[in-house]
Amino acid sequence: MCSLRSPFLALFLADCVSTNDVRDDHPMVDSPWIAASPLLSQQIEDEAARLPYSHGFDRLEQIRWFAAIGEPAYPVLLRLAADPRDDVAAAALAALGATRDSRLVSFICELDWSEERGHSDLGLERARTLVRLGDWSEIPVLIAGLDDERLFTRSLCIDALEEATHETHGYDPRAEKSQREKGVAQWHQWWLQRTGEGILPGK
């Protein structure tokens, strides 16, 4: 059953069906997710085909659209998250993270990525997605991102950390490097304390 998490879903409520209602020849019959009707499925595929060619605000709107559709779009988003184009994979991960559906964690962890991709900007987006979904095991990746030379990257990392923990530990991505280093040190100390106490959500 579709939940109305945004106005987008209201438009497509009639197009969502459970996997029990799908014909045997439907490609989603074995999916663990609520399946889309043929009409919604085509709309999802159309948006997926357009995603590599969108930019800026248009890309953000697509991410919001996929997140609003939610479960019927998961198989396509997971497929896109494995796309060899990093920007496409990152957009799919952002949409998955925006759903806040913790059931996605194991599927994202199983994505077949090279080690190189895991240590790139895409790895930061993956960590951000997992933390948003309630798996804190990738928090060290975001803490490492606080040392990035780029303000945009530092801002995304601290935003994700603050969203999950409601803490900043005095870190300001716009501060001078010496001040940022103090904040990073506090984040490392906080992480060591939490791992020592064994109180990690998502573990």
PDB file of C-alpha atoms in Angstrom:
ATOM      1  CA  MET A   1       0.000   0.000   0.000  1.00  0.00           C
ATOM      2  CA  CYS A   2       1.373   3.397  -0.940  1.00  0.00           C
ATOM      3  CA  SER A   3       1.878   5.910   1.849  1.00  0.00           C
ATOM      4  CA  LEU A   4       1.274   9.554   1.046  1.00  0.00           C
ATOM      5  CA  ARG A   5       4.632  10.983   1.967  1.00  0.00           C
ATOM      6  CA  SER A   6       4.355  13.847  -0.530  1.00  0.00           C
ATOM      7  CA  PRO A   7       1.955  15.391  -3.045  1.00  0.00           C
ATOM      8  CA  PHE A   8       3.677  13.422  -5.786  1.00  0.00           C
ATOM      9  CA  LEU A   9       2.412  10.138  -4.394  1.00  0.00           C
ATOM     10  CA  ALA A  10      -1.151  11.378  -4.367  1.00  0.00           C
ATOM     11  CA  LEU A  11      -0.913  11.688  -8.142  1.00  0.00           C
ATOM     12  CA  PHE A  12       0.243   8.108  -8.516  1.00  0.00           C
ATOM     13  CA  LEU A  13      -1.682   6.323  -5.765  1.00  0.00           C
ATOM     14  CA  ALA A  14      -3.938   4.588  -8.251  1.00  0.00           C
ATOM     15  CA  ASP A  15      -0.893   3.296 -10.110  1.00  0.00           C
ATOM     16  CA  CYS A  16       0.648   1.432  -7.156  1.00  0.00           C
ATOM     17  CA  VAL A  17      -0.189  -2.239  -6.734  1.00  0.00           C
ATOM     18  CA  SER A  18       1.149  -4.914  -4.432  1.00  0.00           C
ATOM     19  CA  THR A  19       3.281  -7.719  -5.829  1.00  0.00           C
ATOM     20  CA  ASN A  20       0.370 -10.076  -5.101  1.00  0.00           C
ATOM     21  CA  ASP A  21      -1.717  -8.208  -7.657  1.00  0.00           C
ATOM     22  CA  VAL A  22       0.844  -8.446 -10.444  1.00  0.00           C
ATOM     23  CA  ARG A  23       0.474 -10.951 -13.259  1.00  0.00           C
ATOM     24  CA  ASP A  24       2.962 -13.820 -13.360  1.00  0.00           C
ATOM     25  CA  ASP A  25       4.618 -12.368 -16.441  1.00  0.00           C
ATOM     26  CA  HIS A  26       5.226  -8.991 -14.784  1.00  0.00           C
ATOM     27  CA  PRO A  27       8.995  -8.349 -14.472  1.00  0.00           C
ATOM     28  CA  MET A  28       8.607  -7.215 -10.837  1.00  0.00           C
ATOM     29  CA  VAL A  29       6.812 -10.336  -9.606  1.00  0.00           C
ATOM     30  CA  ASP A  30       9.789 -11.506  -7.505  1.00  0.00           C
ATOM     31  CA  SER A  31      10.606  -8.076  -6.128  1.00  0.00           C
ATOM     32  CA  PRO A  32      10.387  -7.540  -2.348  1.00  0.00           C
ATOM     33  CA  TRP A  33       8.954  -4.096  -3.021  1.00  0.00           C
ATOM     34  CA  ILE A  34       5.494  -2.839  -3.862  1.00  0.00           C
ATOM     35  CA  ALA A  35       5.291  -3.025  -7.638  1.00  0.00           C
ATOM     36  CA  ALA A  36       4.216  -0.263  -9.981  1.00  0.00           C
ATOM     37  CA  SER A  37       1.408  -0.634 -12.457  1.00  0.00           C
ATOM     38  CA  PRO A  38       2.474  -0.697 -16.121  1.00  0.00           C
ATOM     39  CA  LEU A  39       1.692   3.027 -16.412  1.00  0.00           C
ATOM     40  CA  LEU A  40       3.752   4.066 -13.379  1.00  0.00           C
ATOM     41  CA  SER A  41       6.488   1.613 -14.325  1.00  0.00           C
ATOM     42  CA  GLN A  42       6.807   3.315 -17.699  1.00  0.00           C
ATOM     43  CA  GLN A  43       6.950   6.735 -16.044  1.00  0.00           C
ATOM     44  CA  ILE A  44       9.722   5.536 -13.734  1.00  0.00           C
ATOM     45  CA  GLU A  45      11.695   4.106 -16.651  1.00  0.00           C
ATOM     46  CA  ASP A  46      11.219   7.326 -18.619  1.00  0.00           C
ATOM     47  CA  GLU A  47      12.607   9.375 -15.732  1.00  0.00           C
ATOM     48  CA  ALA A  48      15.482   6.918 -15.363  1.00  0.00           C
ATOM     49  CA  ALA A  49      16.348   7.311 -19.045  1.00  0.00           C
ATOM     50  CA  ARG A  50      16.288  11.098 -18.671  1.00  0.00           C
ATOM     51  CA  LEU A  51      18.372  11.208 -15.492  1.00  0.00           C
ATOM     52  CA  PRO A  52      21.836  11.104 -17.136  1.00  0.00           C
ATOM     53  CA  TYR A  53      20.965  14.193 -19.172  1.00  0.00           C
ATOM     54  CA  SER A  54      19.494  16.363 -16.422  1.00  0.00           C
ATOM     55  CA  HIS A  55      21.481  18.958 -14.489  1.00  0.00           C
ATOM     56  CA  GLY A  56      21.138  21.449 -11.676  1.00  0.00           C
ATOM     57  CA  PHE A  57      17.607  22.178 -10.485  1.00  0.00           C
ATOM     58  CA  ASP A  58      16.149  19.691 -12.971  1.00  0.00           C
ATOM     59  CA  ARG A  59      18.295  16.911 -11.473  1.00  0.00           C
ATOM     60  CA  LEU A  60      17.213  17.899  -7.955  1.00  0.00           C
ATOM     61  CA  GLU A  61      13.575  17.750  -9.004  1.00  0.00           C
ATOM     62  CA  GLN A  62      14.094  14.266 -10.413  1.00  0.00           C
ATOM     63  CA  ILE A  63      15.675  13.128  -7.151  1.00  0.00           C
ATOM     64  CA  ARG A  64      12.654  14.489  -5.260  1.00  0.00           C
ATOM     65  CA  TRP A  65      10.296  12.810  -7.722  1.00  0.00           C
ATOM     66  CA  PHE A  66      11.908   9.390  -7.305  1.00  0.00           C
ATOM     67  CA  ALA A  67      11.977   9.762  -3.519  1.00  0.00           C
ATOM     68  CA  ALA A  68       8.306  10.739  -3.514  1.00  0.00           C
ATOM     69  CA  ILE A  69       7.331   7.709  -5.598  1.00  0.00           C
ATOM     70  CA  GLY A  70       9.190   5.598  -3.065  1.00  0.00           C
ATOM     71  CA  GLU A  71       8.964   1.824  -3.017  1.00  0.00           C
ATOM     72  CA  PRO A  72       7.764   1.206  -6.593  1.00  0.00           C
ATOM     73  CA  ALA A  73      10.891   3.045  -7.807  1.00  0.00           C
ATOM     74  CA  TYR A  74      13.388   1.161  -5.630  1.00  0.00           C
ATOM     75  CA  PRO A  75      14.395  -1.515  -8.175  1.00  0.00           C
ATOM     76  CA  VAL A  76      15.157   1.126 -10.796  1.00  0.00           C
ATOM     77  CA  LEU A  77      16.985   3.362  -8.323  1.00  0.00           C
ATOM     78  CA  LEU A  78      19.104   0.452  -7.111  1.00  0.00           C
ATOM     79  CA  ARG A  79      19.930  -0.344 -10.721  1.00  0.00           C
ATOM     80  CA  LEU A  80      20.912   3.284 -11.304  1.00  0.00           C
ATOM     81  CA  ALA A  81      23.003   3.296  -8.123  1.00  0.00           C
ATOM     82  CA  ALA A  82      25.238   0.712  -9.812  1.00  0.00           C
ATOM     83  CA  ASP A  83      25.517   2.784 -13.009  1.00  0.00           C
ATOM     84  CA  PRO A  84      29.144   3.331 -14.145  1.00  0.00           C
ATOM     85  CA  ARG A  85      28.500   7.073 -14.403  1.00  0.00           C
ATOM     86  CA  ASP A  86      29.225   8.494 -10.970  1.00  0.00           C
ATOM     87  CA  ASP A  87      26.802  11.405 -11.223  1.00  0.00           C
ATOM     88  CA  VAL A  88      23.938   9.069 -12.148  1.00  0.00           C
ATOM     89  CA  ALA A  89      24.774   6.669  -9.320  1.00  0.00           C
ATOM     90  CA  ALA A  90      25.032   9.580  -6.871  1.00  0.00           C
ATOM     91  CA  ALA A  91      21.622  10.927  -7.879  1.00  0.00           C
ATOM     92  CA  ALA A  92      20.055   7.492  -7.388  1.00  0.00           C
ATOM     93  CA  LEU A  93      21.660   7.176  -3.964  1.00  0.00           C
ATOM     94  CA  ALA A  94      20.422  10.636  -3.005  1.00  0.00           C
ATOM     95  CA  ALA A  95      16.872   9.632  -3.938  1.00  0.00           C
ATOM     96  CA  LEU A  96      17.133   6.383  -1.976  1.00  0.00           C
ATOM     97  CA  GLY A  97      18.475   8.230   1.057  1.00  0.00           C
ATOM     98  CA  ALA A  98      15.659  10.752   0.893  1.00  0.00           C
ATOM     99  CA  THR A  99      13.097   7.963   1.360  1.00  0.00           C
ATOM    100  CA  ARG A 100      14.467   7.258   4.896  1.00  0.00           C
ATOM    101  CA  ASP A 101      13.476   3.614   4.353  1.00  0.00           C
ATOM    102  CA  SER A 102      15.909   1.554   6.456  1.00  0.00           C
ATOM    103  CA  ARG A 103      15.019  -1.608   4.510  1.00  0.00           C
ATOM    104  CA  LEU A 104      17.224  -0.303   1.716  1.00  0.00           C
ATOM    105  CA  VAL A 105      20.437  -0.521   3.740  1.00  0.00           C
ATOM    106  CA  SER A 106      21.288  -4.141   2.939  1.00  0.00           C
ATOM    107  CA  PHE A 107      20.568  -3.631  -0.765  1.00  0.00           C
ATOM    108  CA  ILE A 108      22.851  -0.591  -0.945  1.00  0.00           C
ATOM    109  CA  CYS A 109      25.587  -2.453   0.934  1.00  0.00           C
ATOM    110  CA  GLU A 110      25.399  -5.213  -1.683  1.00  0.00           C
ATOM    111  CA  LEU A 111      25.973  -2.899  -4.651  1.00  0.00           C
ATOM    112  CA  ASP A 112      28.807  -4.195  -6.807  1.00  0.00           C
ATOM    113  CA  TRP A 113      31.247  -1.300  -6.678  1.00  0.00           C
ATOM    114  CA  SER A 114      34.977  -1.224  -7.267  1.00  0.00           C
ATOM    115  CA  GLU A 115      37.204  -0.246  -4.353  1.00  0.00           C
ATOM    116  CA  GLU A 116      38.173   2.879  -6.290  1.00  0.00           C
ATOM    117  CA  ARG A 117      34.554   4.052  -6.445  1.00  0.00           C
ATOM    118  CA  GLY A 118      34.160   3.473  -2.747  1.00  0.00           C
ATOM    119  CA  HIS A 119      36.987   5.916  -2.019  1.00  0.00           C
ATOM    120  CA  SER A 120      35.745   8.639  -4.366  1.00  0.00           C
ATOM    121  CA  ASP A 121      33.123  11.363  -4.016  1.00  0.00           C
ATOM    122  CA  LEU A 122      30.598   8.651  -4.814  1.00  0.00           C
ATOM    123  CA  GLY A 123      31.729   6.846  -1.678  1.00  0.00           C
ATOM    124  CA  LEU A 124      30.848   9.961   0.312  1.00  0.00           C
ATOM    125  CA  GLU A 125      27.369   9.995  -1.223  1.00  0.00           C
ATOM    126  CA  ARG A 126      26.972   6.312  -0.372  1.00  0.00           C
ATOM    127  CA  ALA A 127      27.989   7.014   3.225  1.00  0.00           C
ATOM    128  CA  ARG A 128      25.600   9.944   3.413  1.00  0.00           C
ATOM    129  CA  THR A 129      22.792   7.766   2.069  1.00  0.00           C
ATOM    130  CA  LEU A 130      23.418   4.942   4.531  1.00  0.00           C
ATOM    131  CA  VAL A 131      23.572   7.331   7.485  1.00  0.00           C
ATOM    132  CA  ARG A 132      20.290   8.928   6.388  1.00  0.00           C
ATOM    133  CA  LEU A 133      18.775   5.445   6.276  1.00  0.00           C
ATOM    134  CA  GLY A 134      19.867   4.774   9.852  1.00  0.00           C
ATOM    135  CA  ASP A 135      23.104   2.823   9.320  1.00  0.00           C
ATOM    136  CA  TRP A 136      25.852   4.685  11.167  1.00  0.00           C
ATOM    137  CA  SER A 137      28.666   2.330  10.182  1.00  0.00           C
ATOM    138  CA  GLU A 138      29.771   4.781   7.474  1.00  0.00           C
ATOM    139  CA  ILE A 139      30.007   7.801   9.781  1.00  0.00           C
ATOM    140  CA  PRO A 140      33.843   7.650   9.731  1.00  0.00           C
ATOM    141  CA  VAL A 141      33.681   8.279   5.976  1.00  0.00           C
ATOM    142  CA  LEU A 142      31.693  11.458   6.587  1.00  0.00           C
ATOM    143  CA  ILE A 143      34.053  12.537   9.360  1.00  0.00           C
ATOM    144  CA  ALA A 144      36.963  12.089   6.948  1.00  0.00           C
ATOM    145  CA  GLY A 145      35.046  14.240   4.460  1.00  0.00           C
ATOM    146  CA  LEU A 146      35.163  17.129   6.926  1.00  0.00           C
ATOM    147  CA  ASP A 147      38.846  17.480   5.998  1.00  0.00           C
ATOM    148  CA  ASP A 148      38.099  17.838   2.283  1.00  0.00           C
ATOM    149  CA  GLU A 149      39.524  20.898   0.560  1.00  0.00           C
ATOM    150  CA  ARG A 150      36.168  21.711  -1.042  1.00  0.00           C
ATOM    151  CA  LEU A 151      33.630  23.725   0.919  1.00  0.00           C
ATOM    152  CA  PHE A 152      30.714  22.008  -0.821  1.00  0.00           C
ATOM    153  CA  THR A 153      31.910  18.559   0.229  1.00  0.00           C
ATOM    154  CA  ARG A 154      32.620  19.648   3.801  1.00  0.00           C
ATOM    155  CA  SER A 155      29.154  21.191   4.002  1.00  0.00           C
ATOM    156  CA  LEU A 156      27.414  18.046   2.754  1.00  0.00           C
ATOM    157  CA  CYS A 157      29.304  15.909   5.261  1.00  0.00           C
ATOM    158  CA  ILE A 158      28.572  18.084   8.298  1.00  0.00           C
ATOM    159  CA  ASP A 159      24.939  18.468   7.231  1.00  0.00           C
ATOM    160  CA  ALA A 160      24.556  14.687   7.074  1.00  0.00           C
ATOM    161  CA  LEU A 161      26.284  14.227  10.426  1.00  0.00           C
ATOM    162  CA  GLU A 162      24.201  16.904  12.101  1.00  0.00           C
ATOM    163  CA  GLU A 163      20.995  15.514  10.609  1.00  0.00           C
ATOM    164  CA  ALA A 164      21.751  12.067  12.019  1.00  0.00           C
ATOM    165  CA  THR A 165      23.237  12.990  15.404  1.00  0.00           C
ATOM    166  CA  HIS A 166      21.900  16.502  16.083  1.00  0.00           C
ATOM    167  CA  GLU A 167      25.501  17.473  16.891  1.00  0.00           C
ATOM    168  CA  THR A 168      28.134  19.660  15.211  1.00  0.00           C
ATOM    169  CA  HIS A 169      30.883  19.510  17.847  1.00  0.00           C
ATOM    170  CA  GLY A 170      31.776  23.071  16.965  1.00  0.00           C
ATOM    171  CA  TYR A 171      32.636  22.225  13.363  1.00  0.00           C
ATOM    172  CA  ASP A 172      32.047  24.988  10.814  1.00  0.00           C
ATOM    173  CA  PRO A 173      32.831  24.099   7.181  1.00  0.00           C
ATOM    174  CA  ARG A 174      33.561  27.759   6.442  1.00  0.00           C
ATOM    175  CA  ALA A 175      36.015  28.268   9.297  1.00  0.00           C
ATOM    176  CA  GLU A 176      39.785  28.491   8.944  1.00  0.00           C
ATOM    177  CA  LYS A 177      41.590  25.173   8.623  1.00  0.00           C
ATOM    178  CA  SER A 178      42.986  25.295  12.168  1.00  0.00           C
ATOM    179  CA  GLN A 179      39.490  25.761  13.591  1.00  0.00           C
ATOM    180  CA  ARG A 180      38.070  23.022  11.391  1.00  0.00           C
ATOM    181  CA  GLU A 181      40.758  20.642  12.594  1.00  0.00           C
ATOM    182  CA  LYS A 182      39.621  21.142  16.190  1.00  0.00           C
ATOM    183  CA  GLY A 183      36.075  20.253  15.178  1.00  0.00           C
ATOM    184  CA  VAL A 184      37.265  17.185  13.283  1.00  0.00           C
ATOM    185  CA  ALA A 185      39.232  16.055  16.329  1.00  0.00           C
ATOM    186  CA  GLN A 186      36.083  16.329  18.439  1.00  0.00           C
ATOM    187  CA  TRP A 187      34.159  14.255  15.895  1.00  0.00           C
ATOM    188  CA  HIS A 188      36.837  11.570  16.011  1.00  0.00           C
ATOM    189  CA  GLN A 189      36.712  11.560  19.816  1.00  0.00           C
ATOM    190  CA  TRP A 190      32.931  11.306  19.761  1.00  0.00           C
ATOM    191  CA  TRP A 191      33.080   8.360  17.356  1.00  0.00           C
ATOM    192  CA  LEU A 192      35.647   6.511  19.446  1.00  0.00           C
ATOM    193  CA  GLN A 193      33.504   7.020  22.522  1.00  0.00           C
ATOM    194  CA  ARG A 194      30.373   5.696  20.825  1.00  0.00           C
ATOM    195  CA  THR A 195      32.103   2.656  19.349  1.00  0.00           C
ATOM    196  CA  GLY A 196      33.611   1.928  22.743  1.00  0.00           C
ATOM    197  CA  GLU A 197      30.184   2.086  24.343  1.00  0.00           C
ATOM    198  CA  GLY A 198      28.657  -0.126  21.662  1.00  0.00           C
ATOM    199  CA  ILE A 199      25.717   2.198  20.981  1.00  0.00           C
ATOM    200  CA  LEU A 200      25.704   2.530  17.221  1.00  0.00           C
ATOM    201  CA  PRO A 201      22.324   2.696  15.458  1.00  0.00           C
ATOM    202  CA  GLY A 202      22.160   0.454  12.425  1.00  0.00           C
ATOM    203  CA  LYS A 203      24.822  -1.941  13.696  1.00  0.00           C
TER     204      LYS A 203
END
